[in-house]
């Protein structure tokens, strides 16, 4: 293993050589108090290289390339943010660009308007707070939009788009953000996972509305939240949805 780090002022460049399983912390990734995080955090540019790496980018507008191997990549720091800090990150328009590369990667954007790329392999991608863009790539990916108004692409493969509860409210709902948009949902191959809401297949709380060249899937018991929009889709069936057991 050889990890080289260069502080170039406005950004810190980190490069890992070889195929070892590395843990790479970006500049200020272990900053102690998320509620007082620094305004002048440098930008990290990290090349993880080969191996099953763990990369924690930390503060700033970071760029991470996972390379080969089954990597775990996070835009947050080591401790994770409090809710108020996550909202502050989103409001400050922080933007991480996280690439998984090849392998079965797990990528978490954290706060801000992040761009996540799964690459090849069966990846798990989680946007977190902010209006994110998530690209699954090839493979059967699992994609979580998180808070904010996210735009999601599954790419090739049979992908699953997961909606989950966060603090009692849908994770795709936030003030001023009516819904996430899935740009390439393919009925008969992709899945919409709503099992976390406890909805079964015989439950009548789901509503389907054709509008704006696609299909909005909404929940009757969350009347203030339209739901999730499937662009270019006219209809889906129960076989396209993962319900609660």
Short mmCIF file of C-alpha atoms in Angstrom, two decimals:
data_model
loop_
_atom_site.label_atom_id
_atom_site.label_comp_id
_atom_site.label_asym_id
_atom_site.label_seq_id
_atom_site.Cartn_x
_atom_site.Cartn_y
_atom_site.Cartn_z
CA UNK A 1 0.00 0.00 0.00
CA UNK A 2 1.16 3.52 -0.79
CA UNK A 3 -1.05 6.54 -0.16
CA UNK A 4 0.24 9.90 -1.29
CA UNK A 5 -1.39 13.14 -0.12
CA UNK A 6 -0.65 16.61 -1.43
CA UNK A 7 -2.12 19.77 0.08
CA UNK A 8 -2.53 22.16 -2.85
CA UNK A 9 -4.29 24.92 -0.97
CA UNK A 10 -7.87 25.03 -2.18
CA UNK A 11 -7.94 21.24 -2.54
CA UNK A 12 -6.15 18.18 -1.19
CA UNK A 13 -5.16 15.43 -3.64
CA UNK A 14 -4.96 11.87 -2.31
CA UNK A 15 -3.88 8.91 -4.46
CA UNK A 16 -3.67 5.26 -3.41
CA UNK A 17 -1.38 2.89 -5.29
CA UNK A 18 -1.68 -0.87 -5.39
CA UNK A 19 -4.56 -3.25 -4.67
CA UNK A 20 -4.70 -3.19 -0.89
CA UNK A 21 -7.87 -2.55 1.11
CA UNK A 22 -7.32 1.04 2.23
CA UNK A 23 -9.13 3.39 4.58
CA UNK A 24 -8.76 6.93 3.26
CA UNK A 25 -9.89 10.00 5.19
CA UNK A 26 -10.24 13.28 3.35
CA UNK A 27 -9.15 16.58 4.85
CA UNK A 28 -11.18 17.30 8.01
CA UNK A 29 -13.13 14.07 7.65
CA UNK A 30 -12.82 13.62 11.41
CA UNK A 31 -13.82 17.16 12.36
CA UNK A 32 -15.35 16.93 15.80
CA UNK A 33 -18.38 19.26 15.80
CA UNK A 34 -20.66 19.01 12.77
CA UNK A 35 -22.79 21.94 13.93
CA UNK A 36 -19.75 24.26 13.76
CA UNK A 37 -18.17 22.83 10.63
CA UNK A 38 -15.75 25.13 8.79
CA UNK A 39 -16.77 27.39 5.94
CA UNK A 40 -13.33 27.11 4.31
CA UNK A 41 -13.03 23.32 4.21
CA UNK A 42 -10.71 22.34 1.34
CA UNK A 43 -11.91 20.22 -1.54
CA UNK A 44 -10.74 16.62 -1.53
CA UNK A 45 -9.86 14.80 -4.75
CA UNK A 46 -9.35 11.14 -3.91
CA UNK A 47 -8.30 8.22 -6.13
CA UNK A 48 -8.78 5.04 -4.12
CA UNK A 49 -7.22 2.64 -6.64
CA UNK A 50 -7.60 -1.16 -6.40
CA UNK A 51 -8.90 -3.18 -3.48
CA UNK A 52 -11.97 -2.97 -1.26
CA UNK A 53 -11.49 0.54 0.07
CA UNK A 54 -13.31 2.71 2.57
CA UNK A 55 -13.25 6.40 1.66
CA UNK A 56 -14.62 9.15 3.90
CA UNK A 57 -14.39 12.42 2.03
CA UNK A 58 -15.47 14.78 4.82
CA UNK A 59 -16.17 18.49 4.39
CA UNK A 60 -16.01 20.46 1.17
CA UNK A 61 -17.01 19.85 -2.44
CA UNK A 62 -15.23 16.54 -2.87
CA UNK A 63 -14.49 14.25 -5.82
CA UNK A 64 -13.87 10.55 -5.17
CA UNK A 65 -12.95 7.78 -7.61
CA UNK A 66 -13.35 4.36 -6.02
CA UNK A 67 -11.51 2.40 -8.70
CA UNK A 68 -11.72 -1.39 -8.72
CA UNK A 69 -13.00 -3.45 -5.80
CA UNK A 70 -16.05 -3.31 -3.54
CA UNK A 71 -15.69 0.14 -2.05
CA UNK A 72 -17.55 2.05 0.66
CA UNK A 73 -17.57 5.76 -0.14
CA UNK A 74 -19.09 8.49 2.01
CA UNK A 75 -19.34 12.22 1.48
CA UNK A 76 -19.82 12.74 5.22
CA UNK A 77 -17.19 12.72 7.93
CA UNK A 78 -16.51 9.94 10.42
CA UNK A 79 -19.18 10.92 12.93
CA UNK A 80 -22.09 11.84 10.67
CA UNK A 81 -24.06 15.06 11.01
CA UNK A 82 -26.75 16.11 13.39
CA UNK A 83 -30.05 16.95 11.62
CA UNK A 84 -29.33 20.69 11.86
CA UNK A 85 -25.88 20.24 10.36
CA UNK A 86 -27.24 18.10 7.52
CA UNK A 87 -29.74 20.84 6.71
CA UNK A 88 -26.98 23.45 6.82
CA UNK A 89 -24.92 21.43 4.36
CA UNK A 90 -27.90 21.12 2.02
CA UNK A 91 -28.65 24.83 2.25
CA UNK A 92 -25.01 25.73 1.51
CA UNK A 93 -25.16 23.82 -1.76
CA UNK A 94 -22.26 21.51 -0.96
CA UNK A 95 -21.63 19.17 -3.88
CA UNK A 96 -19.74 15.91 -3.77
CA UNK A 97 -19.08 13.86 -6.92
CA UNK A 98 -18.62 10.22 -5.94
CA UNK A 99 -17.70 7.49 -8.44
CA UNK A 100 -17.82 3.86 -7.41
CA UNK A 101 -15.96 2.46 -10.40
CA UNK A 102 -16.04 -1.31 -10.85
CA UNK A 103 -17.19 -3.69 -8.13
CA UNK A 104 -20.20 -3.79 -5.82
CA UNK A 105 -19.92 -0.40 -4.13
CA UNK A 106 -21.84 1.36 -1.35
CA UNK A 107 -21.95 5.13 -1.87
CA UNK A 108 -23.53 7.74 0.43
CA UNK A 109 -23.70 11.37 -0.58
CA UNK A 110 -24.67 12.95 2.73
CA UNK A 111 -25.75 16.60 2.75
CA UNK A 112 -25.81 18.87 -0.27
CA UNK A 113 -26.52 18.48 -3.97
CA UNK A 114 -24.39 15.44 -4.68
CA UNK A 115 -23.77 13.43 -7.84
CA UNK A 116 -23.36 9.69 -7.30
CA UNK A 117 -22.18 7.22 -9.95
CA UNK A 118 -22.31 3.51 -9.28
CA UNK A 119 -20.33 2.37 -12.31
CA UNK A 120 -20.23 -1.36 -12.96
CA UNK A 121 -21.40 -3.94 -10.43
CA UNK A 122 -24.38 -4.22 -8.10
CA UNK A 123 -24.19 -0.97 -6.17
CA UNK A 124 -26.10 0.63 -3.30
CA UNK A 125 -26.40 4.41 -3.67
CA UNK A 126 -27.91 6.76 -1.08
CA UNK A 127 -28.33 10.44 -1.78
CA UNK A 128 -29.01 11.80 1.71
CA UNK A 129 -30.13 15.41 2.19
CA UNK A 130 -30.21 17.82 -0.75
CA UNK A 131 -31.30 17.64 -4.38
CA UNK A 132 -29.09 14.83 -5.65
CA UNK A 133 -28.46 13.18 -9.01
CA UNK A 134 -27.82 9.47 -8.82
CA UNK A 135 -26.70 7.21 -11.68
CA UNK A 136 -26.73 3.49 -11.08
CA UNK A 137 -24.69 2.44 -14.11
CA UNK A 138 -24.54 -1.21 -15.08
CA UNK A 139 -25.60 -3.98 -12.73
CA UNK A 140 -28.62 -4.48 -10.49
CA UNK A 141 -28.45 -1.41 -8.27
CA UNK A 142 -30.34 -0.28 -5.18
CA UNK A 143 -30.97 3.47 -5.19
CA UNK A 144 -32.20 5.59 -2.28
CA UNK A 145 -32.92 9.21 -3.11
CA UNK A 146 -33.09 10.42 0.48
CA UNK A 147 -34.30 13.90 1.42
CA UNK A 148 -34.67 16.58 -1.23
CA UNK A 149 -35.90 16.57 -4.80
CA UNK A 150 -33.65 13.98 -6.41
CA UNK A 151 -33.23 12.84 -10.00
CA UNK A 152 -32.47 9.15 -10.37
CA UNK A 153 -31.22 6.96 -13.22
CA UNK A 154 -30.95 3.22 -12.76
CA UNK A 155 -29.00 2.54 -15.93
CA UNK A 156 -28.56 -1.00 -17.26
CA UNK A 157 -29.69 -3.93 -15.14
CA UNK A 158 -32.71 -4.60 -12.94
CA UNK A 159 -32.67 -1.75 -10.44
CA UNK A 160 -34.61 -1.10 -7.24
CA UNK A 161 -35.64 2.40 -6.19
CA UNK A 162 -36.22 2.48 -2.45
CA UNK A 163 -38.55 4.82 -0.58
CA UNK A 164 -38.13 4.72 3.18
CA UNK A 165 -39.40 6.46 6.28
CA UNK A 166 -37.12 8.98 7.99
CA UNK A 167 -38.25 10.37 11.34
CA UNK A 168 -41.85 9.47 10.51
CA UNK A 169 -41.98 11.16 7.11
CA UNK A 170 -41.13 9.93 3.63
CA UNK A 171 -37.42 10.28 2.89
CA UNK A 172 -38.28 11.74 -0.51
CA UNK A 173 -40.26 14.59 1.08
CA UNK A 174 -38.83 17.90 2.21
CA UNK A 175 -40.08 21.51 2.23
CA UNK A 176 -40.36 22.77 -1.33
CA UNK A 177 -39.41 19.37 -2.77
CA UNK A 178 -42.57 17.62 -3.96
CA UNK A 179 -41.06 14.42 -5.30
CA UNK A 180 -38.11 12.51 -6.63
CA UNK A 181 -37.99 11.70 -10.34
CA UNK A 182 -36.89 8.38 -11.80
CA UNK A 183 -35.80 9.04 -15.37
CA UNK A 184 -35.59 5.47 -16.69
CA UNK A 185 -37.94 3.22 -14.71
CA UNK A 186 -38.72 0.11 -16.77
CA UNK A 187 -41.86 -1.79 -15.75
CA UNK A 188 -41.28 -5.51 -15.75
CA UNK A 189 -37.61 -5.15 -14.83
CA UNK A 190 -37.10 -2.40 -12.25
CA UNK A 191 -38.79 -2.29 -8.84
CA UNK A 192 -40.21 0.41 -6.59
CA UNK A 193 -39.63 -0.62 -2.96
CA UNK A 194 -42.18 0.87 -0.53
CA UNK A 195 -42.01 -1.93 2.04
CA UNK A 196 -40.81 0.42 4.79
CA UNK A 197 -44.23 2.10 4.83
CA UNK A 198 -45.96 -1.11 5.86
CA UNK A 199 -48.16 -1.08 2.76
CA UNK A 200 -49.33 -4.47 1.53
CA UNK A 201 -50.45 -5.37 -1.98
CA UNK A 202 -54.14 -5.30 -1.01
CA UNK A 203 -53.86 -1.85 0.60
CA UNK A 204 -55.71 0.92 -1.25
CA UNK A 205 -53.61 3.86 -0.06
CA UNK A 206 -51.56 4.12 -3.26
CA UNK A 207 -52.66 6.47 -6.03
CA UNK A 208 -51.42 6.58 -9.63
CA UNK A 209 -51.73 9.73 -11.73
CA UNK A 210 -50.70 10.15 -15.35
CA UNK A 211 -49.29 13.65 -15.81
CA UNK A 212 -46.46 15.54 -17.49
CA UNK A 213 -45.48 12.59 -19.67
CA UNK A 214 -45.12 10.13 -16.82
CA UNK A 215 -46.69 8.54 -13.77
CA UNK A 216 -46.84 9.93 -10.24
CA UNK A 217 -47.09 7.33 -7.47
CA UNK A 218 -48.43 8.92 -4.32
CA UNK A 219 -49.61 7.97 -0.84
CA UNK A 220 -53.11 8.91 0.27
CA UNK A 221 -52.02 9.19 3.90
CA UNK A 222 -49.36 11.80 2.97
CA UNK A 223 -51.65 14.24 1.22
CA UNK A 224 -49.07 17.06 1.25
CA UNK A 225 -46.52 14.94 -0.62
CA UNK A 226 -47.31 14.00 -4.24
CA UNK A 227 -44.91 11.05 -4.17
CA UNK A 228 -42.41 9.88 -6.76
CA UNK A 229 -42.54 10.60 -10.49
CA UNK A 230 -41.67 7.93 -13.06
CA UNK A 231 -40.78 9.76 -16.27
CA UNK A 232 -42.04 8.22 -19.51
CA UNK A 233 -44.10 5.56 -17.72
CA UNK A 234 -47.83 5.24 -18.32
CA UNK A 235 -48.66 2.45 -15.86
CA UNK A 236 -47.11 -0.03 -13.43
CA UNK A 237 -48.51 -3.17 -11.83
CA UNK A 238 -48.18 -4.74 -8.39
CA UNK A 239 -45.37 -6.91 -9.75
CA UNK A 240 -43.29 -3.73 -10.21
CA UNK A 241 -43.67 -2.82 -6.51
CA UNK A 242 -42.07 -4.37 -3.44
CA UNK A 243 -44.69 -4.24 -0.67
CA UNK A 244 -44.38 -4.99 3.02
CA UNK A 245 -44.48 -8.70 3.80
#
